[in-house]
Amino acid sequence: MKKYITDFTIIGKRILGEQYFTLTLQHPATLPPIAAGQFVEVEVRGCKEVLLRRPISIHDVDTENNTLTLLIQIVGKGTRQLATLQEGDTLNLVYPLGRGFSLDGEKVLLVGGGAGIAPLLHLSKCLNAKGIRPTILLGGRTADLIPVRDEFKSLGTVGIATEDGSLGEKGLVTQHTLFSGDYDHIYTCGPTPMMKAVARHALANGIVCEVSLENLMACGIGACLCCVVDSDAGHKCVCKEGPVFKATELTKWLNN
Amino acid sequence: MLETKIHNLTLKNPVMTASGTFGYGEEFSDFVDLSRLGGIVVKGTTGERRQGNAYPRMAETPAGMLNAVGLQNVGVETFCQDVYPRIKELDTNIIVNVSGSSIEEYSKVASMIDALDRIPAIELNISCPNVKKGGMGFGTRPEMAAQVVGEVRKVYHKTLIVKLTPNVTNVVEIAQAVEDAGADSVSLINTLLGMAIDVERQRPYLSTITGGLSGPCVKPIAVRMVWQVAHAVKIPVIGLGGIVTAADALEFLMAGAKAVEVGTANFLDPAVTMKIVDGLEDYCNRHGIKDINDIIGII
Ligand SMILES: Cc1cc2nc3c(=O)[nH]c(=O)nc-3n(C[C@H](O)[C@H](O)[C@H](O)COP(=O)(O)OP(=O)(O)OC[C@H]3O[C@@H](n4cnc5c(N)ncnc54)[C@H](O)[C@@H]3O)c2cc1C
Ligand SMILES: Cc1cc2nc3c(=O)[nH]c(=O)nc-3n(C[C@H](O)[C@H](O)[C@H](O)COP(=O)(O)O)c2cc1C
Ligand code: FES
């Protein structure tokens, strides 16, 4: 898939609580095809502590208006700087990067936590386009940490789990009643312990599972070899051979 | 206007890419017209396939980054069989960065690369530890550097560039030793040994604790070393370390480098090398320079 480096214009910004925001970005011409689970490398301007680009998943794609949306959690200096951007500002992206989700499966479960919810919106829409209505389970410590949920309602059956019980069922996503339903395919993105728990459950029950990893990256295009995961077949580049992997490729990673 | 020479190599312009930061060139083909580069130095290649170090392998630091990739690569045999056929038609100088843990390994890799028609040069990375000599870096002692270069010289017949480490007290001494041992050119600098600690988690950022520092923060050290070496050897010098803009590249040229390599900057902007080439052309036009060689070593 051809990659591009492009200046986008920010045409929409939504603040979602204290930690999250979305940026909707206008492409100057026609967006290239973007698979669910792919990501962009965002340039962070105007912050002297930040040198490298930051990898961010593609949250939503609107091919009619040639826009894409990013959902970003403020965790450090780069994401804090990105939060200062306003409508009308430009944002330089290298995109679309990585190998996304397969879109396989009939009875599909999506499990997302925190910023890991980001790629699941575009994934849900791509599954819908194939005639699949997934079950979508979103988790977080508190309701505030589940930045988007209404957007998913028309796309599938939505379940929410919060550790403090402030929204949906109290507990972890893996304890939610929807989690133990009848599925043949699970897609997951979120904190590592969550993804490992989901993947172990899937493997134990013969369910195909795809996980989307968030390793630290420098180049994002397979050149520096900084982002590797210790897969069963040796070190693999998360940015190029992932970020989405089949859980069966990562049993070593799952068990440590 | 921008053409320059390194020993027997003719470069369309002085802008090359640094090993380990540009893959095999293919990764950048969507962003860069590879035929507009003076050369591409591909990934460090060793005698056998290497897995490299454990994750995490990088940390961002002020105006730079630390890496501890640890020479992950497919090994020289797979390079010759699978990678070389894919890249050999590229219309630029393809240079293989050669690494090893013993003199025998360096010689093996160099002689296998010698047989590849479309590879006109190797860059010998002597920053690696010599396993047989207690892990002491080949490039940190003049005698050891001369020995590895001398042995490789026996089996390698094309342009032999030796890449120097800055982690030494006197880089000039090492440069002179490898010149005497038969190097056709030297390139510098490799990464500076560094370290960073995550104070919240109370542990180092890198799995290896220490790693190699690169990026804009190293540039003044690199320019100084290039200037010192360029005045002390007769063979052409290739300068690198922290180059992001055409002005950065010009600093190295004025300090005495006949060509430059761009490393970490490729991560910040995958098209950066094209901007540097354009910027050099623009500079020459603005200053009425007909031949870039006229400003090389003017300081
Ligand atoms: C493929 C991919 C997709 C991603 N998608 C999204 C997304 O859609 N939305 C989103 O908000 N974030 C996403 N991330 C994570 C995001 O890249 C990081 O949060 C961001 O780079 C942090 O930058 P910073 O400058 O704010 O943090 P820094 O100041 O650099 O670091 C702050 C803290 O966060 C930790 N940290 C930084 N990056 C990561 C990381 N990748 N994984 C784990 N810990 C990290 C650091 O170690 C440090 O403790 C994604 C990461 C990857 C690799
Ligand atoms: C991720 C990474 C991998 C590298 N791998 C190699 C390598 O395999 N062989 C080598 O000689 N130098 C390697 N280097 C060093 C660079 O080629 C270069 O000497 C150094 O980064 C300084 O230049 P820069 O500041 O422009 O990056 C690597 C650097 C980085 C950042
Ligand atoms: S981030 Fe450079 S190879 Fe993946």
XYZ file of C-alpha atoms and ligand atoms in Angstrom:
643
model
C 0.000 0.000 0.000
C 1.455 3.345 -1.032
C 2.377 5.701 1.801
C 2.128 9.462 1.749
C 3.391 12.517 3.598
C 0.698 15.178 3.608
C -0.333 18.392 5.349
C -3.910 18.065 6.601
C -6.048 20.941 7.853
C -7.795 20.565 11.178
C -11.485 21.185 10.591
C -12.895 19.806 13.824
C -11.786 19.380 17.407
C -13.739 17.813 20.239
C -12.583 17.784 23.851
C -13.699 14.579 25.574
C -13.122 15.031 29.291
C -9.739 15.885 30.734
C -7.652 13.275 28.959
C -9.042 12.786 25.483
C -9.727 14.804 22.362
C -10.413 14.148 18.713
C -9.064 15.982 15.681
C -10.845 15.785 12.341
C -8.460 16.397 9.478
C -9.225 17.506 5.963
C -7.145 16.037 3.142
C -6.299 18.580 0.418
C -7.509 16.209 -2.328
C -8.727 12.607 -2.318
C -7.882 10.273 0.555
C -6.164 7.031 -0.431
C -7.746 3.763 0.790
C -7.212 3.233 4.523
C -7.626 -0.168 6.167
C -9.050 -0.552 9.673
C -6.210 -0.772 12.196
C -3.738 1.302 10.198
C -2.123 4.316 11.793
C -0.481 7.652 11.049
C 2.780 9.199 12.250
C 1.967 12.724 13.401
C 4.502 15.516 13.385
C 4.522 17.483 16.634
C 5.507 21.090 15.983
C 6.412 23.780 18.462
C 7.602 21.670 21.387
C 11.339 21.600 21.815
C 11.307 18.409 23.886
C 9.659 16.481 21.063
C 11.718 15.358 18.093
C 10.092 12.196 16.786
C 6.662 11.781 15.258
C 3.945 10.124 17.319
C 2.033 7.053 16.096
C -1.751 7.446 16.325
C -4.444 5.058 15.065
C -6.939 6.077 12.443
C -10.180 6.399 14.399
C -12.583 7.285 11.623
C -12.484 7.815 7.871
C -14.984 9.794 5.817
C -14.315 9.080 2.154
C -17.125 11.373 0.996
C -15.594 14.452 2.598
C -11.978 13.205 2.488
C -11.464 13.560 6.216
C -10.011 11.348 8.854
C -10.320 11.567 12.607
C -7.810 10.811 15.341
C -8.717 10.073 18.964
C -5.856 11.065 21.229
C -5.200 10.541 24.920
C -2.962 13.092 26.630
C -0.203 11.072 28.278
C 2.933 13.167 27.834
C 4.629 16.098 26.159
C 3.789 15.278 22.539
C 0.130 14.542 23.028
C -0.167 17.592 25.315
C 1.242 19.741 22.524
C -1.163 18.210 19.993
C -4.015 19.122 22.333
C -3.185 22.811 21.841
C -3.953 22.612 18.100
C -7.017 24.457 16.879
C -9.329 24.371 13.892
C -7.552 25.837 10.891
C -4.107 24.623 11.993
C -2.255 22.157 9.810
C -0.991 18.760 10.869
C 1.590 16.817 8.875
C 0.999 13.065 8.645
C 2.923 10.125 7.262
C 0.230 7.560 6.459
C -1.392 5.076 6.070
C 0.998 2.823 7.972
C 1.086 -0.795 9.072
C -1.050 -3.835 8.438
C -4.584 -3.548 9.749
C -7.282 -5.966 10.873
C -8.350 -8.811 8.568
C -12.138 -8.158 8.747
C -12.591 -11.955 8.941
C -15.175 -13.708 11.125
C -18.975 -13.932 11.294
C -19.669 -13.682 15.004
C -17.314 -10.914 15.881
C -16.354 -9.352 19.218
C -14.323 -6.147 19.526
C -12.667 -5.378 22.863
C -11.155 -1.941 23.449
C -9.683 -0.132 26.420
C -8.646 3.519 26.776
C -6.970 4.970 23.681
C -7.145 1.453 22.248
C -10.775 2.172 21.479
C -9.571 4.468 18.677
C -9.125 1.969 15.815
C -12.308 0.091 16.696
C -14.630 2.739 15.223
C -13.206 2.485 11.711
C -13.069 -1.299 12.213
C -16.770 -1.433 13.163
C -17.675 0.560 10.066
C -15.570 -1.662 7.798
C -17.214 -4.760 9.328
C -20.681 -3.215 8.828
C -19.803 -2.619 5.177
C -19.225 -6.377 4.921
C -22.613 -7.040 6.517
C -21.188 -7.940 9.942
C -22.615 -6.412 13.106
C -20.037 -6.859 15.838
C -20.435 -6.920 19.586
C -18.348 -4.039 20.944
C -17.027 -4.141 24.495
C -15.389 -0.991 25.838
C -13.578 -0.850 29.154
C -11.862 1.622 31.445
C -11.130 2.247 35.089
C -13.823 4.910 35.255
C -16.498 6.236 32.885
C -14.297 9.273 32.110
C -11.675 6.988 30.631
C -14.041 5.639 27.998
C -13.877 8.609 25.646
C -16.338 7.539 22.961
C -19.261 5.156 23.105
C -22.337 6.688 21.431
C -20.628 6.562 18.030
C -20.654 2.761 18.276
C -24.365 2.343 19.069
C -25.602 2.161 15.487
C -22.769 -0.169 14.470
C -23.277 -3.117 16.808
C -24.226 -4.314 20.271
C -22.320 -2.201 22.760
C -21.262 -3.254 26.266
C -19.378 -1.117 28.796
C -17.295 -2.247 31.756
C -15.777 0.109 34.349
C -13.673 -0.992 37.274
C -15.441 1.433 39.624
C -18.909 0.671 38.247
C -19.479 4.303 37.249
C -20.846 3.124 33.896
C -22.072 -0.207 32.534
C -21.107 -3.372 34.379
C -18.630 -3.126 37.277
C -15.367 -4.978 36.630
C -12.950 -5.735 33.805
C -14.012 -6.211 30.181
C -13.147 -9.887 30.509
C -15.737 -10.155 33.320
C -18.531 -8.537 31.289
C -21.507 -10.800 30.456
C -21.094 -10.103 26.734
C -17.459 -11.285 26.844
C -18.310 -14.969 27.178
C -20.814 -14.993 24.291
C -20.515 -17.176 21.207
C -17.861 -15.664 18.896
C -15.609 -16.965 16.161
C -13.362 -13.880 15.953
C -12.118 -11.331 18.488
C -10.323 -8.070 17.703
C -8.677 -6.212 20.577
C -6.713 -3.028 21.197
C -5.878 -1.421 24.527
C -3.607 -1.781 27.542
C -1.267 -4.776 27.284
C -2.661 -6.694 30.302
C -6.170 -6.376 28.830
C -5.106 -7.590 25.400
C -3.208 -10.510 26.919
C -6.222 -11.580 28.984
C -8.502 -11.332 25.947
C -6.074 -13.232 23.713
C -5.504 -16.002 26.270
C -9.269 -16.484 26.570
C -9.601 -16.619 22.789
C -6.782 -19.134 22.376
C -8.170 -21.325 25.180
C -11.568 -21.370 23.466
C -10.432 -21.849 19.879
C -11.482 -18.343 18.828
C -9.380 -16.478 16.274
C -7.969 -13.342 17.894
C -6.190 -10.306 16.471
C -4.383 -7.876 18.782
C -3.154 -4.402 17.900
C 0.131 -3.508 19.636
C 1.336 -0.040 20.619
C 5.121 -0.359 20.824
C 7.365 2.691 20.950
C 8.305 3.773 17.447
C 10.849 6.006 15.770
C 10.302 5.740 11.997
C 6.935 3.966 11.645
C 7.885 2.515 8.255
C 10.089 -0.493 9.017
C 13.468 1.202 8.697
C 14.860 1.581 12.222
C 13.853 -1.741 13.838
C 13.141 -0.007 17.149
C 9.535 -1.192 17.529
C 9.952 -4.971 17.561
C 7.809 -7.502 19.385
C 9.290 -10.865 20.355
C 6.962 -13.007 18.226
C 7.086 -16.787 17.936
C 8.971 -16.317 14.645
C 11.526 -13.903 16.148
C 11.527 -10.133 16.291
C 8.858 -8.538 14.103
C 8.389 -4.858 13.343
C 5.168 -3.663 14.919
C 5.003 -0.690 12.551
C 5.308 -2.684 9.340
C 4.431 -6.324 10.045
C 1.826 -5.133 12.592
C 0.479 -3.288 14.479
C -2.149 -6.041 14.170
C -0.995 -9.599 14.832
C -2.806 -12.914 15.198
C -2.595 -14.024 18.829
C -1.265 -17.372 17.584
C 1.869 -15.571 16.312
C 2.498 -14.107 19.754
C 2.268 -16.982 22.230
C 5.719 -16.111 23.609
C 4.611 -12.501 24.168
C 1.319 -13.676 25.688
C 3.051 -15.819 28.255
C 5.481 -13.318 29.647
C 27.346 21.279 -9.806
C 26.830 18.920 -6.861
C 28.859 15.978 -8.151
C 31.561 14.745 -5.820
C 33.924 11.776 -5.562
C 34.809 9.336 -2.808
C 37.790 7.306 -4.022
C 36.428 5.471 -7.103
C 32.803 6.356 -6.480
C 31.115 9.187 -8.279
C 28.230 10.646 -6.306
C 25.536 12.669 -8.105
C 25.502 14.836 -5.032
C 27.073 14.585 -1.578
C 23.866 13.389 0.132
C 23.806 9.756 1.227
C 21.753 7.965 3.869
C 23.182 6.516 7.085
C 23.184 2.830 7.931
C 20.387 1.581 10.150
C 18.163 4.569 9.470
C 17.107 3.945 5.876
C 16.494 0.184 5.773
C 17.458 -1.114 2.334
C 16.142 2.049 0.697
C 12.909 0.321 -0.341
C 11.116 1.517 2.782
C 11.513 5.102 1.547
C 10.631 4.662 -2.120
C 7.180 6.236 -1.638
C 8.784 9.413 -0.291
C 12.151 9.730 -1.974
C 13.324 9.485 -5.576
C 16.155 7.130 -4.655
C 17.988 7.915 -7.894
C 18.459 11.484 -6.664
C 20.601 10.331 -3.741
C 24.386 10.317 -3.845
C 24.265 6.910 -2.192
C 22.425 4.625 0.186
C 24.250 2.908 3.023
C 22.100 -0.086 3.862
C 21.564 -1.788 7.204
C 24.513 -3.203 9.151
C 25.135 -6.739 7.872
C 26.834 -9.520 9.846
C 28.057 -13.050 9.131
C 24.941 -14.692 10.528
C 21.350 -13.553 11.044
C 21.029 -11.532 14.276
C 17.958 -11.011 16.439
C 19.310 -7.832 18.010
C 18.545 -6.625 21.520
C 15.336 -6.955 23.515
C 12.592 -4.304 23.414
C 12.560 -1.430 24.424
C 15.241 -0.348 21.998
C 14.755 3.394 21.823
C 14.178 6.479 23.911
C 13.667 10.039 22.831
C 16.068 12.505 24.471
C 16.388 16.290 24.075
C 17.032 16.911 20.345
C 17.997 13.296 19.853
C 17.319 9.666 20.518
C 19.021 6.664 22.033
C 18.873 3.330 20.240
C 19.864 -0.186 21.148
C 18.772 -2.094 18.059
C 21.876 -4.269 18.362
C 22.525 -4.980 14.677
C 19.364 -6.949 13.998
C 19.757 -8.095 10.382
C 19.140 -11.024 8.062
C 22.829 -12.026 7.762
C 25.083 -11.775 4.721
C 23.845 -14.916 2.947
C 20.200 -13.840 2.953
C 21.312 -10.348 2.007
C 23.108 -11.673 -1.085
C 20.296 -14.053 -2.082
C 17.107 -12.154 -1.253
C 17.824 -8.480 -0.669
C 20.512 -7.751 -3.255
C 18.411 -8.886 -6.259
C 15.628 -6.521 -5.128
C 17.809 -3.433 -4.787
C 20.634 -3.928 -7.284
C 18.909 -2.005 -10.088
C 18.568 1.167 -8.011
C 20.252 4.021 -9.845
C 22.515 5.144 -7.001
C 25.587 3.928 -5.108
C 24.484 1.129 -2.820
C 26.955 0.682 0.007
C 26.765 -2.174 2.492
C 27.567 -1.439 6.122
C 29.596 -4.404 7.380
C 29.718 -5.446 11.032
C 31.111 -8.341 13.024
C 32.271 -9.663 16.375
C 35.575 -11.023 15.091
C 38.057 -10.264 12.327
C 37.023 -13.520 10.633
C 33.402 -12.384 10.557
C 34.272 -9.004 9.038
C 36.396 -10.716 6.398
C 33.684 -13.239 5.554
C 31.047 -10.551 5.040
C 33.397 -8.272 3.100
C 34.502 -11.016 0.718
C 30.915 -12.091 0.026
C 29.901 -8.493 -0.711
C 32.994 -8.097 -2.920
C 31.405 -10.581 -5.324
C 28.285 -8.447 -5.844
C 28.642 -6.403 -9.051
C 26.360 -3.557 -8.153
C 27.815 -2.831 -4.723
C 30.757 -0.482 -5.356
C 31.769 0.012 -1.722
C 31.433 -1.212 1.833
C 31.379 0.822 4.998
C 33.159 -1.081 7.732
C 31.464 -0.422 11.058
C 34.312 -0.805 13.554
C 32.237 0.436 16.503
C 31.364 -3.171 17.360
C 32.791 -5.015 20.358
C 35.478 -7.615 19.621
C 34.141 -10.699 21.372
C 37.530 -12.420 21.307
C 39.204 -9.432 22.972
C 36.834 -9.168 25.916
C 34.291 -6.997 24.104
C 36.640 -4.062 23.607
C 35.510 -2.051 20.589
C 37.520 -2.613 17.403
C 37.354 1.091 16.773
C 38.654 2.273 20.137
C 42.336 1.252 19.823
C 44.487 2.234 16.830
C 46.198 -1.203 16.684
C 42.895 -3.095 16.722
C 41.323 -0.797 14.150
C 44.342 -1.155 11.874
C 44.303 -4.914 12.250
C 40.673 -5.381 11.210
C 41.019 -2.933 8.320
C 44.249 -4.621 7.165
C 42.633 -8.058 7.130
C 39.510 -6.859 5.307
C 41.713 -5.024 2.801
C 43.192 -8.405 1.789
C 39.813 -9.772 0.697
C 37.955 -6.640 -0.400
C 38.971 -4.992 -3.654
C 36.565 -2.089 -4.148
C 36.127 1.136 -2.222
C 36.638 0.507 1.481
C 35.101 3.113 3.770
C 35.762 2.752 7.492
C 33.170 4.167 9.875
C 34.657 5.584 13.048
C 33.219 5.674 16.524
C 33.267 8.966 18.440
C 33.614 7.115 21.750
C 37.379 7.593 21.874
C 39.783 10.127 23.344
C 41.541 10.887 20.065
C 39.628 10.177 16.877
C 42.479 11.475 14.699
C 44.774 8.696 15.869
C 42.229 6.046 14.830
C 41.597 7.724 11.466
C 45.328 7.774 10.699
C 45.695 4.150 11.748
C 42.952 2.961 9.373
C 44.304 5.144 6.562
C 47.703 3.501 6.974
C 46.028 0.075 7.028
C 44.509 0.651 3.604
C 41.151 2.384 4.045
C 40.024 4.385 0.991
C 37.802 6.715 3.019
C 36.556 7.257 6.553
C 33.034 8.146 7.653
C 32.190 9.627 11.034
C 30.496 9.721 13.443
C 28.710 6.624 14.624
C 26.470 7.065 17.676
C 27.736 8.383 21.009
C 27.317 6.073 23.981
C 24.546 7.428 26.186
C 21.942 6.557 28.794
C 18.574 7.808 30.028
C 16.489 6.878 33.075
C 12.709 6.839 33.498
C 12.489 8.338 36.976
C 8.791 7.512 37.447
C 9.411 3.812 36.907
C 12.922 4.064 38.376
C 14.577 2.112 35.585
C 16.535 2.779 32.389
C 14.519 3.346 29.208
C 16.579 0.865 27.184
C 16.654 -2.893 27.764
C 20.448 -2.677 27.437
C 20.684 0.275 29.902
C 23.088 2.186 27.616
C 22.679 2.868 23.897
C 23.716 5.012 20.960
C 22.836 8.696 20.880
C 22.018 10.292 17.521
C 20.140 13.255 16.090
C 20.630 17.049 16.159
C 22.160 17.015 19.649
C 25.316 15.275 18.400
C 25.983 17.575 15.456
C 28.533 19.968 17.018
C 30.629 17.034 18.211
C 30.425 15.414 14.788
C 31.398 18.603 12.936
C 34.370 19.064 15.263
C 35.576 15.495 14.721
C 35.149 15.694 10.943
C 37.150 18.917 10.896
C 39.940 17.379 12.977
C 40.116 14.221 10.868
C 39.837 16.009 7.511
C 42.950 17.990 8.397
C 44.892 14.902 9.421
C 44.270 12.352 6.650
C 44.593 12.393 2.843
C 41.693 10.024 2.096
C 38.214 11.523 1.642
C 36.079 11.986 4.745
C 32.314 11.390 4.899
C 30.561 13.404 7.610
C 27.449 12.539 9.556
C 25.747 13.076 12.877
C 22.626 15.157 13.390
C 22.124 16.436 9.862
C 18.548 17.653 9.295
C 18.883 20.568 6.863
C 21.028 21.624 3.914
C 22.765 24.098 6.237
C 23.732 21.227 8.529
C 25.133 19.325 5.552
C 27.069 22.433 4.467
C 28.702 22.667 7.896
C 30.161 19.200 7.379
C 31.267 19.997 3.818
C 32.973 23.207 4.918
C 34.608 21.311 7.785
C 36.174 19.018 5.190
C 33.716 16.224 4.369
C 33.465 15.264 0.681
C 30.013 13.784 1.296
C 27.497 13.443 4.106
C 25.080 10.833 5.418
C 21.656 11.589 6.842
C 20.419 9.328 9.654
C 17.880 10.061 12.370
C 16.364 12.922 10.330
C 14.823 10.316 8.003
C 12.515 9.387 10.902
C 11.370 12.981 11.377
C 10.640 13.536 7.700
C 10.994 10.573 5.346
C 11.487 12.993 2.433
C 14.189 15.021 4.196
C 17.048 13.894 1.922
C 15.329 15.423 -1.125
C 14.984 18.717 0.739
C 18.683 18.641 1.581
C 19.644 18.006 -2.071
C 17.355 20.856 -3.190
C 18.759 23.061 -0.444
C 22.365 22.442 -1.538
C 21.464 23.340 -5.116
C 19.732 26.471 -3.937
C 22.727 27.417 -1.787
C 25.126 27.041 -4.711
C 22.876 29.177 -6.883
C 22.549 31.877 -4.251
C 26.289 32.005 -3.656
C 27.330 31.659 -7.296
C 29.105 28.382 -6.589
C 29.676 26.398 -9.807
C 31.151 23.327 -8.139
C 30.309 22.171 -4.628
C 33.895 20.952 -4.273
C 34.937 24.618 -4.101
C 33.526 24.915 -0.592
C 34.671 21.550 0.719
C 37.189 22.010 3.511
C 37.252 25.808 3.398
C 37.385 26.007 7.178
C 0.391 1.881 16.268
C 0.063 2.788 17.412
C -1.184 3.379 17.459
C -1.498 4.268 18.500
N -2.728 4.839 18.502
C -3.045 5.745 19.438
C -4.302 6.428 19.396
O -5.109 6.219 18.499
N -4.559 7.333 20.365
C -3.657 7.597 21.371
O -3.959 8.445 22.210
N -2.481 6.967 21.437
C -2.145 6.045 20.495
N -0.909 5.416 20.545
C 0.013 5.718 21.642
C 0.712 7.047 21.375
O 1.580 6.902 20.276
C 1.513 7.509 22.598
O 0.647 7.716 23.660
C 2.256 8.798 22.298
O 3.301 8.567 21.386
C 2.816 9.422 23.551
O 3.490 10.610 23.210
P 3.776 11.731 24.297
O 4.819 12.618 23.745
O 2.512 12.366 24.729
O 4.342 10.901 25.505
P 5.834 10.905 26.050
O 6.080 12.194 26.750
O 6.748 10.496 24.953
O 5.713 9.730 27.079
C 4.828 9.792 28.190
C 4.711 8.447 28.801
O 4.011 7.554 27.938
C 4.795 6.414 27.641
N 4.570 6.054 26.237
C 4.838 6.816 25.155
N 4.519 6.173 24.030
C 4.031 4.979 24.398
C 3.554 3.858 23.699
N 3.510 3.805 22.367
N 3.156 2.786 24.413
C 3.226 2.784 25.741
N 3.666 3.832 26.464
C 4.061 4.902 25.810
C 6.221 6.852 27.890
O 7.083 5.776 28.213
C 6.055 7.791 29.073
O 5.980 7.098 30.274
C -0.558 4.526 19.529
C 0.694 3.913 19.478
C 1.017 3.059 18.438
C 2.358 2.444 18.380
C 18.098 3.167 14.807
C 19.518 3.315 14.378
C 20.213 2.212 13.869
C 21.555 2.319 13.469
N 22.201 1.232 12.949
C 23.492 1.351 12.511
C 24.175 0.253 11.910
O 23.632 -0.840 11.724
N 25.478 0.432 11.519
C 26.121 1.636 11.670
O 27.276 1.755 11.287
N 25.486 2.692 12.218
C 24.200 2.578 12.637
N 23.549 3.675 13.193
C 24.275 4.953 13.332
C 23.948 5.897 12.182
O 24.276 5.342 10.930
C 24.663 7.243 12.367
O 26.059 7.013 12.415
C 24.272 7.953 13.636
O 22.905 7.773 13.904
C 24.582 9.464 13.601
O 23.887 10.112 12.556
P 22.454 10.859 12.763
O 22.595 11.749 13.944
O 22.230 11.578 11.466
O 21.461 9.772 12.985
C 22.208 3.578 13.592
C 21.512 4.679 14.109
C 20.187 4.578 14.490
C 19.465 5.786 15.023
S 9.341 2.188 14.140
Fe 11.060 2.032 12.862
S 10.937 -0.027 12.278
Fe 9.118 0.232 13.356
